[in-house]
Tab-separated table of C-alpha atoms in Angstrom:
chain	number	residue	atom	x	y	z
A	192	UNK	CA	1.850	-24.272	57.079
A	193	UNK	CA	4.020	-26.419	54.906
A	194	UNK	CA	6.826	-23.997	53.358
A	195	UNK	CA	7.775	-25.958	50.716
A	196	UNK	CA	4.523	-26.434	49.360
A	197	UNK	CA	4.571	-22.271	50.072
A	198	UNK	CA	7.143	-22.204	48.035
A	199	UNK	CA	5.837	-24.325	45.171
A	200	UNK	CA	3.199	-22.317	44.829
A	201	UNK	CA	4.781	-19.026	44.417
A	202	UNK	CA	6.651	-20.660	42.043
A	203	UNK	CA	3.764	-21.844	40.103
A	204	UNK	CA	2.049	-18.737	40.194
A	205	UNK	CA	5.088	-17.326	38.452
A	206	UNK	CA	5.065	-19.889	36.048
A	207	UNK	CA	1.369	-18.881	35.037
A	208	UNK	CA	2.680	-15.191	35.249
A	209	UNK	CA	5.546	-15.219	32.936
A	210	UNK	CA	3.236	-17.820	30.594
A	211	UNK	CA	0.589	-14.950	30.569
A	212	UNK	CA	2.892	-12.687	29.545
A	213	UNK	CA	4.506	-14.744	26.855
A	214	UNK	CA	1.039	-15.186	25.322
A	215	UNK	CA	-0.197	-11.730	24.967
A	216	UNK	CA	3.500	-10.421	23.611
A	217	UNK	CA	2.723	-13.246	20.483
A	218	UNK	CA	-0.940	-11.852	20.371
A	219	UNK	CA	0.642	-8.203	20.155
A	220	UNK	CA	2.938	-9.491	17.376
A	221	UNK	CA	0.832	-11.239	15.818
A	222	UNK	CA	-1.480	-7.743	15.612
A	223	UNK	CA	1.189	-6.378	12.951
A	224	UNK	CA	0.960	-7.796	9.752
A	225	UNK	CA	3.695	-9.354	8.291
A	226	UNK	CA	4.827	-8.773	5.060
A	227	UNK	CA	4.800	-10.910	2.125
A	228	UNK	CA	6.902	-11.298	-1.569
A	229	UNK	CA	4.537	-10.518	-4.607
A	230	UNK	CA	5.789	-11.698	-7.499
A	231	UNK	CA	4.660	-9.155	-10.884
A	232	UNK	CA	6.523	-9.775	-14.000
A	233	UNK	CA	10.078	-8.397	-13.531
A	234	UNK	CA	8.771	-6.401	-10.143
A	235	UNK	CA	9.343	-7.782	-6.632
A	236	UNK	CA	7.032	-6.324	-4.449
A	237	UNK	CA	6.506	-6.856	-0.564
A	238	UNK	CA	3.633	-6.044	0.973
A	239	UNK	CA	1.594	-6.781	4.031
A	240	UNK	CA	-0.097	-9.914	4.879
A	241	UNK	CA	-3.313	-8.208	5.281
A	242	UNK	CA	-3.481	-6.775	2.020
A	243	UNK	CA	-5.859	-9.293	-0.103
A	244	UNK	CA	-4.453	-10.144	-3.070
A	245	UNK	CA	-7.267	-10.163	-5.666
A	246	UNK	CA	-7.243	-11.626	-9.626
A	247	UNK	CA	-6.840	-8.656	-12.184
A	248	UNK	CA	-9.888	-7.384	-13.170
A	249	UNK	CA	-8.564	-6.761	-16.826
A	250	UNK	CA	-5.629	-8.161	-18.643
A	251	UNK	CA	-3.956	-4.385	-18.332
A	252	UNK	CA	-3.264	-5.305	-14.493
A	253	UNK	CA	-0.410	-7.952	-13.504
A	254	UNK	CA	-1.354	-7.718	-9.870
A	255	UNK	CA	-4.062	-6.122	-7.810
A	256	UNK	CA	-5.128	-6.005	-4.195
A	257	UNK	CA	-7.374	-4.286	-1.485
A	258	UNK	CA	-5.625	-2.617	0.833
A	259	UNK	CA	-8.183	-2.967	4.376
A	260	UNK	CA	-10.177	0.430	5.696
A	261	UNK	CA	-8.457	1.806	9.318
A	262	UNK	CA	-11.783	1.278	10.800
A	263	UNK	CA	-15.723	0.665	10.078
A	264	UNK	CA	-17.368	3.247	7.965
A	265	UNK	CA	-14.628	3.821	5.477
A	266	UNK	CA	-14.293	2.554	2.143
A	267	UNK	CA	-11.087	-0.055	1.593
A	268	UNK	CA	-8.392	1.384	-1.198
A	269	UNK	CA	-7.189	-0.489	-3.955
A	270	UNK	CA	-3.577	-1.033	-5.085
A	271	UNK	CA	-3.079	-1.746	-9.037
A	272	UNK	CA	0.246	-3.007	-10.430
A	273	UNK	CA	0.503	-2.634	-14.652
A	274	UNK	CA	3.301	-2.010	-17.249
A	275	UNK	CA	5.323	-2.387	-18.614
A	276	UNK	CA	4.027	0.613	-20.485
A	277	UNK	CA	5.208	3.384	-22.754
A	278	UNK	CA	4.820	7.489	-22.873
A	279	UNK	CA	6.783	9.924	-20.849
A	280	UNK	CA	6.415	10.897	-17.354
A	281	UNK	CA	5.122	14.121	-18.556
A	282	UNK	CA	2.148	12.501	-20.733
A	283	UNK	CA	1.717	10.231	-17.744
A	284	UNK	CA	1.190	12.651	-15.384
A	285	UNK	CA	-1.000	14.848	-17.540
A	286	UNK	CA	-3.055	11.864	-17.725
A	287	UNK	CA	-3.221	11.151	-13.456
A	288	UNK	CA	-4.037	14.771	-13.220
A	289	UNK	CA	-6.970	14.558	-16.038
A	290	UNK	CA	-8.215	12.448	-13.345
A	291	UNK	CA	-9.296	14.676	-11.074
A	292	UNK	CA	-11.467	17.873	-10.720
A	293	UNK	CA	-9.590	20.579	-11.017
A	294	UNK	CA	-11.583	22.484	-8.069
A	295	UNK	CA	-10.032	21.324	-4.848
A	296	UNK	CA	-7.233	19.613	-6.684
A	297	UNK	CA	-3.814	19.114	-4.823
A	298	UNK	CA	-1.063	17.601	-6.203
A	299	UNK	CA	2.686	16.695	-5.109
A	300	UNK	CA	5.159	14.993	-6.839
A	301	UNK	CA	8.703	13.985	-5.973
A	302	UNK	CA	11.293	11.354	-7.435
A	303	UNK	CA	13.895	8.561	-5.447
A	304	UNK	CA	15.058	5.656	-6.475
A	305	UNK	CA	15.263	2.495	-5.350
A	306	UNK	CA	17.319	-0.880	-6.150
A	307	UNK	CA	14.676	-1.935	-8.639
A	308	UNK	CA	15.365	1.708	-10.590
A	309	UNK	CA	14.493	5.078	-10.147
A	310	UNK	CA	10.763	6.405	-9.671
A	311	UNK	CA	8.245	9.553	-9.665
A	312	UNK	CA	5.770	9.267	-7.294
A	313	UNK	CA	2.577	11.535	-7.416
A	314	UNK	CA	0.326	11.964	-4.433
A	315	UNK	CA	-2.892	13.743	-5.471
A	316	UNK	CA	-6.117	14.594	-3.492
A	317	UNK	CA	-9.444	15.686	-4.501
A	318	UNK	CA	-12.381	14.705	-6.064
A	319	UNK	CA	-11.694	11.721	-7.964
A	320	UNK	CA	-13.111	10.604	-11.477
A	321	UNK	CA	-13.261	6.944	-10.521
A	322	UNK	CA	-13.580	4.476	-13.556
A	323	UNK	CA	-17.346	2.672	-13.845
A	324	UNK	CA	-17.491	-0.646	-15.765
A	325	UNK	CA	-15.053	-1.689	-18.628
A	326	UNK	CA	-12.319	0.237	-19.218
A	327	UNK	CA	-13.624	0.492	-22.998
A	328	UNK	CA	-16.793	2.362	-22.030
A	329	UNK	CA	-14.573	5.309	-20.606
A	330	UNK	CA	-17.408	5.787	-17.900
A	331	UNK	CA	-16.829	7.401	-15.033
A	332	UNK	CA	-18.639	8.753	-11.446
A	333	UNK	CA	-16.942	12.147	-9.437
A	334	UNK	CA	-16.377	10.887	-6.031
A	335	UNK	CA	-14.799	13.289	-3.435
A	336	UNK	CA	-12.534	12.947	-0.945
A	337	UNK	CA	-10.263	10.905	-2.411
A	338	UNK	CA	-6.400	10.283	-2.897
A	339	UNK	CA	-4.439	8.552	-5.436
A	340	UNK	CA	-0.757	7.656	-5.181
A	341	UNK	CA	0.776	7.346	-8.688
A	342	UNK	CA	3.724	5.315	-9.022
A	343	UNK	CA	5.876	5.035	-12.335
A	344	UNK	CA	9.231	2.641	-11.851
A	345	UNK	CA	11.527	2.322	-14.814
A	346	UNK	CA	13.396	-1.206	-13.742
A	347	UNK	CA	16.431	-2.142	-15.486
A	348	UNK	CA	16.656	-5.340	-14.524
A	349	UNK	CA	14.540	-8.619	-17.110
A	350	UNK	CA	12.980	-6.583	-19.917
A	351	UNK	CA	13.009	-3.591	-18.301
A	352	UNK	CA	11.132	-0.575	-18.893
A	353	UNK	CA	8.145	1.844	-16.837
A	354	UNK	CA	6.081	-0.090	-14.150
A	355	UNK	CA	3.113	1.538	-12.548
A	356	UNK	CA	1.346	1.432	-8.980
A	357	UNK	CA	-1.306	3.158	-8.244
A	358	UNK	CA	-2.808	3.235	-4.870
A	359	UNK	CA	-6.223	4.462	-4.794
A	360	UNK	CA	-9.169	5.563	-2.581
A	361	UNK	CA	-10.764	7.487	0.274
A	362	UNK	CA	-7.863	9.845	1.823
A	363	UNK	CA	-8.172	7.877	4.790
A	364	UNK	CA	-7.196	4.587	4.016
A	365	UNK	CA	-4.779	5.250	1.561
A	366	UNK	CA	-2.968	7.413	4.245
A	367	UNK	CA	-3.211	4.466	6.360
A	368	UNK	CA	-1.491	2.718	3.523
A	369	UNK	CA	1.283	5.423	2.142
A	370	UNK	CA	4.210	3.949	4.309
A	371	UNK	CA	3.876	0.524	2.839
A	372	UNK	CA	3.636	1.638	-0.813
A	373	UNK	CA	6.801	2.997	-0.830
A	374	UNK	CA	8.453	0.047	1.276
A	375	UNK	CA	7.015	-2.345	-1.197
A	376	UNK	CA	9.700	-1.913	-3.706
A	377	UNK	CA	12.457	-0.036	-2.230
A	378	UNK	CA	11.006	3.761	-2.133
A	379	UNK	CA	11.854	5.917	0.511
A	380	UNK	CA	10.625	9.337	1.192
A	381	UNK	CA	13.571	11.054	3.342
A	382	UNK	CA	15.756	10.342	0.115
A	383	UNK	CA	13.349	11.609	-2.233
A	384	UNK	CA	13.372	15.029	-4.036
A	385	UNK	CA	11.027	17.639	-5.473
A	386	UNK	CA	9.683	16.429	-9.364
A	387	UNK	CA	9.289	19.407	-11.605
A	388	UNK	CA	7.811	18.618	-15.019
């Protein structure tokens, strides 16, 4: 037996070891998405890499995307970025409610606020009257089991005024999602408080 040859061979066997290892920690990283900067008028959104930004569907929207189903069999969610829009938070959230069956309904709201201004956020489950077709036609199918997160941000800074996300669809996904909606301007839900009409 040669022992340096031994030797060299141990030591290439940790090479291939250590190499191993290096490769599946950048697969694991790689399995979390990283986040990217969506620009939407005077918003500055990030969100995760995974999420597919899509082209508005109507002029209403200045961003959209589909936010990916945890697993086969469920339905993806969509996010929708509008606004700057007008009305209270009250006639707003009349309107998110309106939205929903009231049988089963369950509603929570709470407020924060973040660098880009202060928000109400409104997490609602239940069976959802989701919109059909052109806005215009005002059509819409009952679809249960679902969740909508409301979002209404009144920035300060460029023109200023209310800005509006709305995460939508099956419970499961969009609880999948609920962390990142709130990181994606600034939100954060330890620091937020009860929102009483």
């Amino acid at each position: 037996i040669r022992f340096p040859e031994m030797i060299n061979r141990k030591r290439f066997s940790y090479l291939c070891l250590i190499l191993v290892g290096v490769a599946s920690s950048s697969l694991l990283a790689d399995d979390k998405p990283a986040a990217k900067e969506v620009k939407a008028s005077d918003l500055t959104l990030k969100v995760p890499a995974n999420w597919k930004q899509q082209q508005p569907s109507n002029n209403l929207r200045l961003a959209q995307f589909e936010i990916p189903a945890p697993k086969e069999g469920v339905e993806a969610a969509e996010l929708v970025i509008s606004g700057p829009f007008g009305g209270s938070a009250a006639q707003n959230i009349q309107r998110w409610v309106g939205q929903f069956v009231p049988e089963g309904r369950e509603a929570k709201m709470t407020e924060g606020e973040s660098k880009q201004g202060k928000y109400i956020l409104v997490d609602m489950t239940g069976t959802y009257n989701r919109s059909v077709g052109p806005p215009f036609r005002r059509q819409t199918e009952a679809v249960k089991g679902y969740r909508v997160i409301n979002v209404m941000l009144s920035v300060t800074e460029g023109r200023g005024g209310n800005y509006f996300l709305k995460l939508a669809g099956p419970e499961e996904t969009v609880k999948s999602a609920e962390n990142q909606i709130r990181s994606s301007f600034g939100g954060d839900a330890a620091k937020e408080s009860v929102y009483e009409l």
